[in-house]
Coordinates of C-alpha atoms in Angstrom, one line a residue:
M1 CA 36.0 -13.8 45.4
K2 CA 39.5 -15.2 45.1
Y3 CA 42.3 -14.6 47.6
T4 CA 46.1 -14.5 47.7
K5 CA 48.9 -13.8 50.0
L6 CA 50.2 -10.2 50.2
G7 CA 53.8 -10.7 48.9
N8 CA 55.8 -12.8 51.4
T9 CA 53.6 -12.0 54.4
D10 CA 51.0 -14.1 56.2
L11 CA 48.2 -11.7 55.2
T12 CA 45.5 -13.3 53.0
V13 CA 43.9 -10.6 50.9
S14 CA 41.1 -10.5 48.3
R15 CA 42.2 -10.0 44.7
I16 CA 40.3 -6.7 44.8
C17 CA 41.2 -4.1 47.4
M18 CA 38.5 -1.5 48.0
G19 CA 40.0 2.0 47.7
C20 CA 38.4 4.4 50.2
M21 CA 39.6 7.7 48.8
G22 CA 36.0 8.3 47.7
F23 CA 34.7 8.2 51.2
G24 CA 34.7 11.1 53.6
D25 CA 33.3 14.5 54.4
A26 CA 33.4 16.5 51.1
S27 CA 33.8 19.8 53.0
K28 CA 37.0 18.7 54.7
G29 CA 39.5 17.8 52.0
Q30 CA 40.9 17.8 48.5
H31 CA 37.9 16.3 46.8
S32 CA 34.4 17.7 46.4
W33 CA 32.9 14.5 45.1
T34 CA 33.3 12.1 48.0
L35 CA 30.5 10.1 49.6
D36 CA 28.9 10.9 52.9
E37 CA 29.0 8.3 55.7
E38 CA 25.6 6.7 55.0
H39 CA 26.5 6.0 51.4
S40 CA 30.1 5.0 52.2
R41 CA 28.8 2.4 54.7
A42 CA 26.5 0.9 52.1
I43 CA 29.4 0.5 49.7
I44 CA 31.7 -1.0 52.3
R45 CA 29.0 -3.4 53.5
Q46 CA 28.4 -4.5 49.9
G47 CA 32.1 -5.1 49.5
L48 CA 32.2 -7.3 52.5
E49 CA 29.2 -9.3 51.2
L50 CA 31.0 -9.8 47.9
G51 CA 34.1 -11.2 49.8
V52 CA 36.3 -8.1 49.7
N53 CA 38.4 -8.2 52.8
F54 CA 41.1 -5.7 51.9
Y55 CA 40.4 -1.9 52.6
D56 CA 42.8 0.9 51.8
T57 CA 42.5 4.4 53.2
A58 CA 44.8 7.2 54.3
I59 CA 45.0 10.0 56.8
A60 CA 45.2 12.4 53.9
Y61 CA 41.8 11.4 52.5
Q62 CA 39.3 14.2 53.5
S63 CA 41.3 15.2 56.6
G64 CA 41.0 11.8 58.2
T65 CA 37.2 11.4 57.7
S66 CA 37.7 8.5 55.3
E67 CA 39.5 6.6 58.0
Q68 CA 36.7 7.4 60.4
Y69 CA 34.0 6.2 58.1
V70 CA 35.9 3.1 57.2
G71 CA 36.7 2.3 60.8
R72 CA 33.1 2.6 62.0
A73 CA 31.7 0.6 59.1
L74 CA 34.2 -2.3 59.6
R75 CA 33.6 -2.4 63.3
D76 CA 29.8 -2.7 62.7
F77 CA 29.9 -5.1 59.7
A78 CA 33.0 -7.3 60.2
K79 CA 35.2 -9.0 62.7
R80 CA 38.6 -7.2 63.0
E81 CA 40.5 -10.4 62.3
D82 CA 38.6 -11.0 59.1
V83 CA 39.7 -7.9 57.3
V84 CA 43.0 -6.4 56.2
V85 CA 43.2 -2.7 56.8
A86 CA 45.8 -0.4 55.2
T87 CA 46.3 3.3 55.8
K88 CA 49.0 5.8 54.8
F89 CA 50.9 8.6 56.4
L90 CA 52.0 11.9 55.0
P91 CA 55.5 13.5 54.9
R92 CA 56.5 16.0 57.5
T93 CA 55.3 19.6 56.9
P94 CA 57.7 22.5 56.7
Q95 CA 56.3 23.7 60.0
E96 CA 57.2 20.3 61.7
I97 CA 60.6 20.5 60.2
D98 CA 61.2 24.0 61.5
S99 CA 59.9 23.1 64.9
G100 CA 62.3 20.1 65.2
V101 CA 59.8 17.3 64.9
S102 CA 61.9 14.2 63.9
G103 CA 60.8 11.7 61.3
Q104 CA 60.4 9.1 64.0
Q105 CA 58.1 11.4 66.1
H106 CA 56.2 12.4 63.0
I107 CA 55.4 8.8 62.2
E108 CA 54.4 8.1 65.8
N109 CA 52.0 11.1 65.7
M110 CA 50.6 10.0 62.3
I111 CA 49.9 6.3 63.3
D112 CA 48.4 7.3 66.6
T113 CA 46.0 9.7 64.9
S114 CA 45.1 7.1 62.2
L115 CA 44.4 4.5 64.9
Q116 CA 42.2 7.0 66.7
N117 CA 40.3 7.7 63.5
L118 CA 39.9 4.1 62.7
G119 CA 39.0 3.1 66.2
M120 CA 41.5 0.2 66.0
D121 CA 44.5 -1.0 68.0
Y122 CA 46.6 -1.8 64.9
V123 CA 46.5 -1.7 61.1
D124 CA 47.6 -4.6 59.0
L125 CA 49.6 -2.5 56.5
Y126 CA 51.0 1.0 57.2
I127 CA 52.0 2.7 54.0
Y128 CA 54.6 5.4 53.3
H129 CA 52.4 7.6 51.1
I130 CA 54.9 9.8 49.3
W131 CA 58.7 9.8 49.2
D132 CA 59.8 12.5 51.7
W133 CA 62.9 14.2 50.3
N134 CA 63.2 16.3 53.5
T135 CA 63.6 13.4 55.9
P136 CA 66.4 10.9 56.0
V137 CA 65.4 7.4 54.8
W138 CA 67.0 6.0 58.0
D139 CA 64.6 8.1 60.1
I140 CA 61.6 6.9 58.1
L141 CA 62.6 3.2 58.4
D142 CA 63.5 3.6 62.1
G143 CA 60.1 5.2 62.8
L144 CA 58.2 2.5 60.9
N145 CA 60.2 -0.2 62.6
R146 CA 59.2 1.2 66.0
V147 CA 55.5 1.2 64.8
V148 CA 55.8 -2.5 63.9
K149 CA 57.6 -3.4 67.1
A150 CA 54.9 -1.6 69.2
G151 CA 52.3 -3.7 67.5
K152 CA 50.6 -0.8 65.8
A153 CA 51.1 -2.2 62.3
R154 CA 51.8 -5.7 61.2
Y155 CA 53.6 -4.8 58.0
I156 CA 54.7 -1.7 56.1
G157 CA 54.3 -0.7 52.5
I158 CA 55.3 2.1 50.3
S159 CA 53.5 4.2 47.6
N160 CA 54.5 6.6 44.8
C161 CA 58.2 5.7 44.6
Y162 CA 60.7 4.6 42.0
A163 CA 62.1 1.1 42.0
W164 CA 65.5 2.4 43.0
Q165 CA 64.0 4.2 46.0
L166 CA 62.3 1.0 47.1
A167 CA 65.4 -1.1 46.6
K168 CA 67.6 1.5 48.5
A169 CA 65.1 1.6 51.4
N170 CA 64.8 -2.2 51.7
A171 CA 68.6 -2.7 51.4
L172 CA 69.0 -0.2 54.3
A173 CA 66.3 -1.9 56.3
E174 CA 67.9 -5.3 55.9
K175 CA 71.3 -3.9 56.9
E176 CA 69.8 -2.3 60.1
G177 CA 67.4 -5.1 61.0
F178 CA 64.4 -3.0 60.4
A179 CA 61.0 -4.0 59.0
K180 CA 61.1 -4.0 55.2
F181 CA 58.5 -2.8 52.7
V182 CA 56.3 -5.8 51.6
S183 CA 54.1 -4.0 49.1
V184 CA 54.1 -1.0 46.7
Q185 CA 51.1 1.0 45.7
G186 CA 51.9 2.8 42.4
H187 CA 50.1 4.3 39.5
Y188 CA 49.3 1.5 37.1
N189 CA 46.5 0.6 34.7
L190 CA 45.9 -0.3 31.1
I191 CA 46.5 3.3 29.9
F192 CA 49.4 4.0 32.2
R193 CA 51.9 1.2 32.3
E194 CA 55.2 2.9 33.2
E195 CA 55.5 0.6 36.3
E196 CA 56.3 -2.2 33.9
R197 CA 59.7 -0.7 33.2
E198 CA 61.5 -1.3 36.5
M199 CA 59.0 -1.6 39.3
A200 CA 57.2 -4.8 38.2
P201 CA 60.4 -6.8 37.4
Y202 CA 61.9 -5.7 40.7
C203 CA 58.8 -6.7 42.7
R204 CA 58.7 -10.1 41.0
E205 CA 62.3 -10.7 41.9
E206 CA 61.8 -9.7 45.5
A207 CA 58.3 -11.1 46.1
I208 CA 56.9 -7.6 46.8
A209 CA 53.2 -7.2 46.3
M210 CA 51.9 -4.7 43.8
T211 CA 48.6 -3.1 44.8
P212 CA 48.2 -0.3 42.3
Y213 CA 45.9 2.7 42.6
S214 CA 44.0 4.4 39.8
A215 CA 43.2 0.8 38.5
L216 CA 40.5 2.2 36.2
A217 CA 42.2 5.5 35.5
S218 CA 39.6 7.5 37.5
G219 CA 36.7 5.9 35.5
R220 CA 38.2 6.3 32.1
L221 CA 38.6 2.6 31.6
S222 CA 35.1 1.8 32.8
R223 CA 33.1 3.7 30.2
L224 CA 33.4 5.4 26.8
P225 CA 34.0 9.2 26.9
G226 CA 30.7 11.0 27.5
E227 CA 28.9 8.0 28.8
N228 CA 27.3 7.8 32.2
G229 CA 28.9 11.0 33.5
T230 CA 29.5 11.1 37.3
K231 CA 30.1 13.8 39.9
R232 CA 33.7 12.7 40.1
A233 CA 34.2 12.8 36.3
A234 CA 32.9 16.4 36.3
E235 CA 34.7 17.7 39.4
D236 CA 37.9 15.6 39.8
A237 CA 40.5 18.2 38.7
Y238 CA 43.4 16.0 39.9
A239 CA 42.3 13.1 37.6
K240 CA 42.0 15.5 34.7
F241 CA 45.6 16.7 35.5
K242 CA 46.8 13.1 35.3
Y243 CA 44.9 11.9 32.2
D244 CA 43.7 14.8 30.0
A245 CA 47.1 15.5 28.3
T246 CA 47.2 11.9 26.9
A247 CA 43.5 11.5 26.2
Q248 CA 43.9 11.2 22.4
Q249 CA 46.4 8.4 22.5
D250 CA 44.6 6.6 25.4
S251 CA 41.3 6.6 23.5
V252 CA 42.6 3.9 21.2
I253 CA 43.0 1.5 24.1
I254 CA 39.7 2.6 25.7
E255 CA 37.9 1.8 22.5
R256 CA 39.5 -1.6 22.4
V257 CA 38.3 -2.2 26.0
A258 CA 34.8 -1.3 24.9
R259 CA 34.9 -3.6 21.9
L260 CA 36.2 -6.6 23.8
A261 CA 33.7 -6.0 26.6
E262 CA 30.9 -6.1 24.0
K263 CA 32.3 -9.2 22.5
R264 CA 32.6 -11.0 25.8
G265 CA 29.2 -9.7 27.1
V266 CA 30.8 -8.0 30.2
T267 CA 31.5 -4.5 31.4
M268 CA 34.5 -2.4 30.5
T269 CA 35.4 -2.4 34.2
E270 CA 35.6 -6.2 34.1
I271 CA 37.9 -6.2 31.1
S272 CA 40.2 -3.5 32.4
L273 CA 40.5 -5.1 35.8
A274 CA 40.8 -8.7 34.4
W275 CA 43.8 -7.4 32.5
L276 CA 45.4 -5.8 35.5
L277 CA 44.8 -8.9 37.7
T278 CA 47.2 -10.8 35.4
K279 CA 49.9 -8.3 36.4
V280 CA 49.5 -7.5 40.1
T281 CA 48.5 -8.9 43.5
S282 CA 45.4 -6.8 44.3
P283 CA 44.4 -3.6 42.5
V284 CA 43.0 -0.8 44.6
V285 CA 39.6 -0.1 43.2
G286 CA 37.5 2.9 44.2
A287 CA 33.7 2.6 44.3
T288 CA 31.1 5.4 44.7
K289 CA 28.1 3.4 43.3
P290 CA 27.0 -0.1 44.0
H291 CA 27.7 -1.4 40.5
H292 CA 31.3 -0.2 40.8
I293 CA 32.3 -2.8 43.4
A294 CA 29.9 -5.4 41.9
D295 CA 31.7 -5.2 38.5
A296 CA 35.1 -5.2 40.2
A297 CA 34.3 -8.4 42.0
K298 CA 33.1 -10.0 38.8
A299 CA 36.5 -9.2 37.1
V300 CA 38.2 -11.7 39.4
E301 CA 36.3 -14.5 37.7
L302 CA 37.0 -13.3 34.1
E303 CA 40.0 -14.9 32.3
L304 CA 41.4 -13.2 29.3
T305 CA 43.2 -15.1 26.5
D306 CA 46.7 -14.4 25.5
G307 CA 45.4 -12.9 22.3
E308 CA 42.9 -10.6 24.1
I309 CA 45.7 -9.4 26.4
A310 CA 47.9 -8.7 23.4
Y311 CA 45.0 -6.9 21.7
L312 CA 44.6 -4.6 24.7
E313 CA 48.3 -3.9 25.1
E314 CA 49.4 -3.4 21.5
P315 CA 48.5 0.3 21.1
Y316 CA 50.3 1.5 24.2
V317 CA 53.0 4.2 23.9
P318 CA 55.2 5.6 26.6
H319 CA 53.7 8.2 28.9
P320 CA 55.3 11.0 30.8
L321 CA 55.0 10.6 34.6
A322 CA 51.8 12.3 35.9
G323 CA 50.3 13.1 39.3
V324 CA 52.2 12.4 42.5
M325 CA 55.1 10.7 40.7
A326 CA 55.8 13.7 38.6
Q327 CA 56.6 15.5 41.8
N328 CA 58.9 12.9 43.2
K329 CA 62.2 14.7 42.7
R330 CA 64.8 16.2 44.9
E331 CA 64.3 19.7 43.7
N332 CA 60.8 19.7 45.0
A333 CA 62.0 19.3 48.6
R334 CA 60.2 21.7 50.9
D335 CA 57.7 22.6 48.2
K336 CA 54.0 22.2 48.9
H337 CA 53.0 18.7 47.8
V338 CA 49.5 17.8 46.6
W339 CA 49.0 15.7 49.7
T340 CA 51.1 17.5 52.3
T341 CA 48.9 20.6 52.9
G342 CA 47.5 19.4 56.1
S343 CA 49.3 16.6 58.0
Q344 CA 49.8 18.7 61.1
K345 CA 46.4 20.3 60.9
I346 CA 44.9 16.8 60.7
I347 CA 46.6 15.8 63.9
E348 CA 45.6 19.0 65.7
N349 CA 42.0 18.8 64.6
N350 CA 41.9 15.1 65.7
R351 CA 43.3 16.0 69.1
K352 CA 40.6 18.7 69.5
E353 CA 37.9 16.3 68.6
Q354 CA 39.3 13.7 71.1
G355 CA 39.4 16.3 73.8
S356 CA 43.1 15.9 74.4

């Protein structure tokens, strides 16, 4: 495994970040295909053995059970100081807004619940999961700054935003003396490269780490269509929503990945991630089978030539925004968001479980 600094922080992270959305109680969240705790622990342990020290989860993943699985596994298999743990918080719900819960109080509630789930005193990176059009940016930044000052998070990151939103937020944070966002987690892979327009140049200029999700396009960049079908491939309606509309144009790139993988004697996963590793700090890679994380780790050692990179990139055509970013617009304020269906419920359920 190779390691690097996360942007301009003192956090040393593996070049592969294990994405933990696939871990959690399948009966308690958005996804039906997630792994139970026994299998989640096995994947996490394997990641640690391969040198992966960076783990990304969220309170939204399976109603907080992903955080619980990750926290218990890391406590059992690693020293806290040897791993970098990131989690994310949801926007305020309409019910919280109507009852007068401020952005600052909401963030405090969210971080406290996540720390309880993880069984940790702090997280290394606390990520603003989705741009919240219903809450002033100042309130978000003030709330996050309080989390950092209280020692509950070392640094803050952001996800699913435009470059202008990140620039606006960090300019305000600098003006107010608040903690600034040090990383961005956006939708970026070989068949979805819209982050290259403005986000990637901005991050290079500001030394902000890019840790993109959907690094393998929900498995589409790891196998040819119809090969090695998985439970997720069959049941992940959200991934289909993101990728099915552009499947025909994407197939040209996927076929090139397959041909290059065969030529190099490696897997498609290794080719796809080796390409992405030339662009970003540490891609977030999900794993629900042992070979998933094993192939991801191998990708760190694979170097593509300039000609191979150009061969993979040449067929790309612009894509419409899909998934969470397609909903990032002011007119969607107060609408139900894909991830906001249960933030208050998560907190309430956690309190019941904790007996408080």
